[in-house]
Amino acid sequence: MSLQDFLSSLDSLVADASRAFEACSDADTLEEARVQYLGQKSGALRDIQKQMGGIDPADRKTAGMQLNQSKTAIQDAFNEAKSRLGQNEDGGIDSTFDPSLPGHHPVLGHVHPITQTIEHLMEIMGRMGFEAAEGPEVEDPWHNFVALNIPEDHPARDPLDNFYLATAGKGSVPGEEGSQLLRSQTSTVQIRVMEDKQPPIRVISLGRVYRPDAPDATHFPMFHQMEGLLVDRNVTMANLKTVLRVFAENYLGTDVEIRFRPSFFPFTEPSVEVDFYWNGNWVEFGGAGMVDPNVFEAVGYDPDEYSGFAFGLGVERLCMRRHGITDIRDLYSGDLRFLKQF
Ligand code: FA5
């Protein structure tokens, strides 16, 4: 055989073998291809090698060198195909995979404890037939004060006790018509619901409220309330007390002690404040009462026909007692070591 023929059969063998290895899609066919081209006994490379004896001795050195190069090229093509199929040269699993290493646990965030609390409260109230309603956080004085029977000169409307938004022109005077503020209570949603719907009504509304309160262990300038409103015929204070008690026992446990204290809110009459007992102290967690007839009139309901109760509870304080959190500021510190516990 001439050197020329020998070299060109090597070239075509390298090309054929590379193509064959590339086409393999699993370990078995790759192994068959390996035997076909690189097999020690009857592989194609071996067959060509056997023809070395027929080559002019002067050309044998060149032929031998080319044979070695071709063998390396075929071997490389095989290795490449093998690693593509996820195996190493030993036929085992990819050598970069170490099954003894600990598993990879991506750090996933989770739902904030206050959001978890909101979902839990909605679920408990939902079982008592209360549907969720929503209202905006940026409000007008009508919904935050006027319709709630809070008169012009009431201290609750003081610009120092509210976050009024800076507005130009009409409404630039805080508290006047056209001005806007971050709602200071979710009672605004009572008005929006009653403006929209006729009784019977049984809603809750959970959301953020804002007050320029100095932060301490139980106060934060932004916090959440759960408002409740039930309007129907012949609603009584006993209904209100029962709903709040059932709610508290469901959320805080049947052994929770709660008490109702007489209080005053412009939009309820009579009014109460509700406390739970915790670590030797009574802690206020909400206000409540029978809807004031003036509020019914503001939304166009007949106060002689309908009666109702309303309540507004502090979501943070409920969450704190349930989870044993003693400082509200921890909830908003953004400290992951704290938040990860929930
Ligand atoms: C009200 O906001 C009334 N709207 C509640 C109400 C609704 C009364 C319906 C009658 C009928 P008060 O200002 O007391 O009430 O707030 C209610 C609850 O919000 C408090 O009991 C407390 O749990 C929570 N709260 C008040 N201020 C803060 C604050 N700065 N940080 C955290 N929680 C607060």
Coordinates of C-alpha atoms and ligand atoms in Angstrom, one line a residue:
M1 CA 0.0 0.0 0.0
S2 CA 1.3 3.4 -0.9
L3 CA 1.9 6.0 1.9
Q4 CA -0.6 8.2 0.1
D5 CA -3.4 5.6 0.3
F6 CA -2.5 4.8 3.9
L7 CA -2.7 8.5 5.0
S8 CA -6.0 9.1 3.2
S9 CA -7.6 6.1 4.7
L10 CA -6.5 7.4 8.1
D11 CA -8.1 10.8 7.4
S12 CA -11.4 9.3 6.4
L13 CA -11.3 7.0 9.4
V14 CA -10.9 10.0 11.7
A15 CA -13.8 11.8 10.0
D16 CA -16.1 8.7 10.1
A17 CA -15.3 7.9 13.7
S18 CA -15.8 11.5 14.9
R19 CA -19.2 11.7 13.0
A20 CA -20.2 8.3 14.5
F21 CA -19.4 9.3 18.1
E22 CA -21.1 12.6 17.7
A23 CA -24.3 10.9 16.5
C24 CA -24.5 8.7 19.6
S25 CA -27.3 9.6 22.0
D26 CA -26.7 7.0 24.7
A27 CA -23.9 5.1 26.4
D28 CA -24.7 1.8 24.7
T29 CA -24.4 3.1 21.1
L30 CA -21.3 5.0 22.0
E31 CA -19.7 1.8 23.3
E32 CA -20.6 0.0 20.1
A33 CA -19.0 2.8 18.1
R34 CA -15.9 2.7 20.3
V35 CA -15.5 -1.0 19.6
Q36 CA -16.1 -0.4 15.9
Y37 CA -13.3 2.2 15.6
L38 CA -11.0 1.7 18.5
G39 CA -11.5 -2.0 19.3
Q40 CA -8.2 -3.8 20.0
K41 CA -9.1 -7.0 18.1
S42 CA -11.1 -5.9 15.0
G43 CA -11.5 -2.2 15.3
A44 CA -11.2 -0.1 12.1
L45 CA -8.0 1.6 13.4
R46 CA -6.5 -1.7 14.2
D47 CA -7.2 -2.9 10.6
I48 CA -5.5 0.1 9.1
Q49 CA -2.5 -0.4 11.4
K50 CA -2.1 -4.0 10.2
Q51 CA -1.5 -2.6 6.7
M52 CA 1.7 -0.8 7.9
G53 CA 3.7 -3.9 7.0
G54 CA 2.9 -3.3 3.3
I55 CA 4.3 0.2 3.3
D56 CA 7.7 1.1 1.9
P57 CA 10.1 0.9 4.9
A58 CA 11.4 4.5 4.1
D59 CA 7.8 5.8 4.6
R60 CA 7.0 3.8 7.7
K61 CA 8.1 6.5 10.2
T62 CA 5.8 9.1 8.6
A63 CA 3.0 6.5 8.5
G64 CA 3.5 5.6 12.2
M65 CA 3.5 9.2 13.3
Q66 CA 0.3 9.8 11.3
L67 CA -1.2 6.7 12.8
N68 CA -0.6 7.9 16.3
Q69 CA -2.0 11.3 15.6
S70 CA -5.1 9.8 14.1
K71 CA -5.5 7.5 17.1
T72 CA -5.3 10.5 19.4
A73 CA -7.9 12.4 17.3
I74 CA -10.3 9.5 17.4
Q75 CA -9.8 9.0 21.1
D76 CA -10.4 12.7 21.8
A77 CA -13.6 12.6 19.7
F78 CA -14.7 9.6 21.8
N79 CA -13.9 11.3 25.1
E80 CA -15.8 14.4 24.0
A81 CA -18.9 12.3 23.2
K82 CA -18.6 10.5 26.5
S83 CA -18.5 13.6 28.6
R84 CA -21.4 15.0 26.5
L85 CA -23.4 12.0 27.6
G86 CA -22.4 12.7 31.3
Q87 CA -19.8 10.1 31.8
N88 CA -16.2 10.2 32.6
E89 CA -13.5 8.1 31.0
D90 CA -14.0 5.4 33.6
G91 CA -17.6 4.9 32.5
G92 CA -18.9 6.2 35.8
I93 CA -20.9 9.3 36.7
D94 CA -19.5 12.7 35.7
S95 CA -16.4 13.2 37.8
T96 CA -17.5 16.7 38.8
F97 CA -20.5 15.3 40.7
D98 CA -19.7 14.4 44.3
P99 CA -22.6 12.6 45.9
S100 CA -21.1 12.9 49.3
L101 CA -21.4 16.7 49.4
P102 CA -24.3 18.2 51.4
G103 CA -27.4 19.1 49.2
H104 CA -27.7 22.5 47.8
H105 CA -30.4 24.5 49.6
P106 CA -31.3 27.7 47.8
V107 CA -32.4 30.3 50.4
L108 CA -36.0 31.0 49.6
G109 CA -37.8 33.9 51.3
H110 CA -41.1 33.4 52.9
V111 CA -44.3 35.3 53.8
H112 CA -43.8 38.1 56.4
P113 CA -45.4 37.2 59.8
I114 CA -47.9 40.1 59.4
T115 CA -49.0 38.8 56.0
Q116 CA -49.3 35.3 57.6
T117 CA -51.4 36.8 60.4
I118 CA -53.6 38.6 57.9
E119 CA -54.3 35.4 56.1
H120 CA -55.0 33.6 59.3
L121 CA -57.4 36.3 60.6
M122 CA -59.2 36.3 57.2
E123 CA -59.7 32.6 57.5
I124 CA -61.1 32.7 61.0
M125 CA -63.5 35.6 60.2
G126 CA -64.4 33.9 56.9
R127 CA -65.7 30.9 58.9
M128 CA -68.0 33.4 60.6
G129 CA -69.3 34.6 57.3
F130 CA -67.3 37.8 57.0
E131 CA -66.1 38.7 53.5
A132 CA -63.0 40.7 52.8
A133 CA -63.3 44.3 51.5
E134 CA -60.6 46.7 50.4
G135 CA -60.1 50.4 50.4
P136 CA -57.4 52.8 49.4
E137 CA -54.5 53.8 51.8
V138 CA -54.6 57.4 50.5
E139 CA -57.9 58.8 51.6
D140 CA -60.0 62.0 51.7
P141 CA -61.3 63.7 54.9
W142 CA -64.8 62.5 54.0
H143 CA -64.0 58.8 54.4
N144 CA -61.4 59.2 57.1
F145 CA -63.4 61.7 59.3
V146 CA -66.6 63.4 58.1
A147 CA -68.7 60.3 57.3
L148 CA -67.4 58.8 60.5
N149 CA -69.0 61.5 62.5
I150 CA -65.6 63.1 63.4
P151 CA -66.3 66.8 63.6
E152 CA -64.1 69.6 62.1
D153 CA -62.7 70.6 65.5
H154 CA -62.0 67.0 66.7
P155 CA -58.3 66.5 67.7
A156 CA -58.2 63.3 65.6
R157 CA -58.1 65.6 62.5
D158 CA -55.2 67.6 63.7
P159 CA -52.4 67.8 61.1
L160 CA -50.0 66.9 63.8
D161 CA -51.8 63.6 64.3
N162 CA -52.1 62.6 60.7
F163 CA -49.9 62.2 57.6
Y164 CA -51.5 64.7 55.2
L165 CA -50.2 64.8 51.7
A166 CA -48.8 68.0 50.3
T167 CA -51.2 69.1 47.6
A168 CA -51.3 72.3 45.6
G169 CA -54.3 74.6 45.1
K170 CA -57.7 73.2 46.3
G171 CA -57.1 70.8 49.2
S172 CA -53.8 72.4 50.1
V173 CA -55.2 73.0 53.6
P174 CA -54.9 69.7 55.6
G175 CA -58.4 68.4 56.5
E176 CA -60.3 70.6 54.1
E177 CA -62.2 69.2 51.2
G178 CA -59.8 68.1 48.4
S179 CA -57.0 67.4 50.8
Q180 CA -55.6 63.9 51.1
L181 CA -54.0 61.9 53.8
L182 CA -52.7 58.4 54.6
R183 CA -55.7 56.8 56.3
S184 CA -55.3 56.7 60.1
Q185 CA -57.8 53.8 60.6
T186 CA -59.4 51.1 58.4
S187 CA -62.8 52.5 59.5
T188 CA -62.7 54.4 56.2
V189 CA -63.6 51.1 54.5
Q190 CA -66.8 50.8 56.5
I191 CA -68.0 54.0 54.7
R192 CA -66.8 52.8 51.3
V193 CA -68.7 49.5 51.7
M194 CA -71.9 51.1 52.9
E195 CA -71.8 53.7 50.1
D196 CA -71.6 50.8 47.7
K197 CA -74.0 48.2 49.1
Q198 CA -77.3 47.8 50.9
P199 CA -77.6 45.7 54.1
P200 CA -77.2 43.0 55.2
I201 CA -73.5 43.6 55.4
R202 CA -70.8 41.4 57.0
V203 CA -67.3 42.4 56.0
I204 CA -63.8 42.7 57.3
S205 CA -61.0 44.8 55.9
L206 CA -57.4 44.3 56.7
G207 CA -54.7 46.8 55.7
R208 CA -52.1 49.4 56.6
V209 CA -52.9 52.5 58.5
Y210 CA -50.5 55.4 59.4
R211 CA -50.2 57.7 62.4
P212 CA -47.3 59.9 63.5
D213 CA -46.9 57.9 66.7
A214 CA -43.5 57.6 68.3
P215 CA -42.3 54.0 68.0
D216 CA -42.1 52.0 71.2
A217 CA -42.7 48.4 72.1
T218 CA -46.4 48.5 71.2
H219 CA -46.6 51.4 68.7
F220 CA -45.3 51.9 65.2
P221 CA -46.1 54.8 62.8
M222 CA -47.3 52.3 60.2
F223 CA -49.3 49.3 61.4
H224 CA -52.3 47.2 60.3
Q225 CA -55.9 47.0 61.4
M226 CA -58.6 44.5 60.9
E227 CA -61.9 46.4 60.6
G228 CA -65.2 44.5 60.9
L229 CA -68.6 45.7 60.1
L230 CA -71.9 43.9 60.4
V231 CA -75.2 45.7 59.5
D232 CA -78.6 44.1 59.6
R233 CA -81.9 44.4 61.4
N234 CA -81.8 43.9 65.2
V235 CA -78.1 43.7 65.7
T236 CA -77.1 44.0 69.4
M237 CA -74.0 44.6 71.5
A238 CA -74.3 40.9 72.6
N239 CA -73.7 39.9 68.9
L240 CA -70.6 42.1 68.9
K241 CA -69.2 40.7 72.1
T242 CA -69.8 37.1 70.9
V243 CA -68.1 37.7 67.6
L244 CA -65.0 39.3 69.2
R245 CA -64.8 36.6 71.9
V246 CA -65.1 33.7 69.4
F247 CA -62.5 35.4 67.2
A248 CA -60.1 35.9 70.1
E249 CA -60.5 32.3 71.3
N250 CA -59.9 31.0 67.8
Y251 CA -56.8 33.1 67.2
L252 CA -55.3 33.3 70.7
G253 CA -56.5 30.1 72.2
T254 CA -59.5 29.1 74.2
D255 CA -57.8 30.1 77.5
V256 CA -57.4 33.7 76.4
E257 CA -58.8 36.3 78.8
I258 CA -60.4 39.3 77.2
R259 CA -62.3 42.2 78.6
F260 CA -64.5 45.0 77.3
R261 CA -64.0 48.5 78.7
P262 CA -66.5 51.4 78.1
S263 CA -64.9 53.9 75.7
F264 CA -65.7 56.6 73.2
F265 CA -65.5 56.7 69.4
P266 CA -67.4 59.3 67.4
F267 CA -68.7 56.6 64.9
T268 CA -70.0 54.1 67.5
E269 CA -72.4 54.5 70.4
P270 CA -72.0 52.8 72.8
S271 CA -68.3 52.2 72.3
V272 CA -65.8 49.8 74.0
E273 CA -62.2 49.1 74.0
V274 CA -61.1 45.4 74.0
D275 CA -58.1 44.1 76.0
F276 CA -56.4 40.8 76.3
Y277 CA -54.5 39.6 79.3
W278 CA -50.8 39.0 78.7
N279 CA -47.8 38.5 81.0
G280 CA -49.6 40.1 84.0
N281 CA -51.0 43.1 82.0
W282 CA -54.1 44.0 80.2
V283 CA -53.1 45.0 76.6
E284 CA -55.6 47.0 74.4
F285 CA -56.0 45.3 71.1
G286 CA -58.9 47.1 69.6
G287 CA -61.9 49.4 69.6
A288 CA -65.5 48.6 68.8
G289 CA -69.1 49.6 69.3
M290 CA -72.6 49.9 67.8
V291 CA -72.6 51.9 64.6
D292 CA -73.7 55.5 65.4
P293 CA -76.9 56.5 63.7
N294 CA -75.1 59.6 62.3
V295 CA -72.9 57.3 60.3
F296 CA -75.9 55.4 58.8
E297 CA -77.3 58.8 57.8
A298 CA -74.1 59.8 56.1
V299 CA -74.2 56.8 53.9
G300 CA -78.0 56.9 53.3
Y301 CA -79.1 54.0 55.5
D302 CA -82.2 54.4 57.6
P303 CA -81.0 54.2 61.3
D304 CA -84.5 53.2 62.4
E305 CA -84.5 50.2 60.2
Y306 CA -80.9 49.0 60.5
S307 CA -78.5 48.5 63.3
G308 CA -74.9 47.2 63.3
F309 CA -71.6 46.8 65.0
A310 CA -68.1 47.7 64.0
F311 CA -64.7 46.9 65.4
G312 CA -61.1 47.8 64.5
L313 CA -58.3 45.6 65.9
G314 CA -54.5 46.0 65.9
V315 CA -53.1 43.2 63.8
E316 CA -49.5 43.6 65.1
R317 CA -50.7 43.3 68.7
L318 CA -52.6 40.1 67.9
C319 CA -49.6 38.6 66.1
M320 CA -47.3 39.6 68.9
R321 CA -49.4 37.9 71.6
R322 CA -49.8 34.7 69.5
H323 CA -46.1 34.4 68.8
G324 CA -44.7 35.9 72.0
I325 CA -43.2 38.9 70.3
T326 CA -42.6 41.6 72.9
D327 CA -41.5 44.5 70.7
I328 CA -43.5 45.6 67.6
R329 CA -40.3 47.1 66.1
D330 CA -38.9 43.6 65.6
L331 CA -41.6 43.0 63.0
Y332 CA -40.3 45.9 60.9
S333 CA -36.6 45.8 61.6
G334 CA -35.9 43.7 58.4
D335 CA -33.7 41.5 60.6
L336 CA -33.8 38.1 58.8
R337 CA -32.6 36.2 62.0
F338 CA -35.9 37.4 63.6
L339 CA -38.1 37.0 60.5
K340 CA -36.8 33.5 59.7
Q341 CA -38.5 32.2 62.8
F342 CA -42.0 32.5 61.4
Ligands
FA5_1 C1 -59.4 52.9 66.0 O1 -58.6 53.0 65.2 C2 -60.9 52.8 65.6 N1 -61.0 53.0 64.2 C3 -61.3 51.3 66.1 C4 -62.8 51.2 65.9 C5 -63.3 50.6 64.8 C6 -63.7 51.6 66.9 C7 -64.7 50.4 64.6 C8 -65.0 51.4 66.8 C9 -65.5 50.8 65.6 P1 -57.8 52.9 68.0 O2 -57.1 54.2 67.7 O3 -57.9 52.6 69.5 O4 -59.2 52.7 67.3 O5 -56.9 51.8 67.4 C10 -57.3 50.4 67.3 C11 -56.2 49.5 67.6 O6 -55.1 49.7 66.7 C12 -55.5 49.6 69.0 O7 -56.3 49.0 70.0 C13 -54.2 49.0 68.8 O8 -54.3 47.6 68.9 C14 -53.9 49.4 67.4 N2 -53.0 50.6 67.3 C15 -53.3 51.9 67.5 N3 -52.2 52.6 67.3 C16 -51.2 51.8 67.1 C17 -49.8 52.0 66.7 N4 -49.2 53.2 66.7 N5 -49.0 50.9 66.5 C18 -49.6 49.6 66.6 N6 -50.9 49.4 66.8 C19 -51.7 50.5 67.1

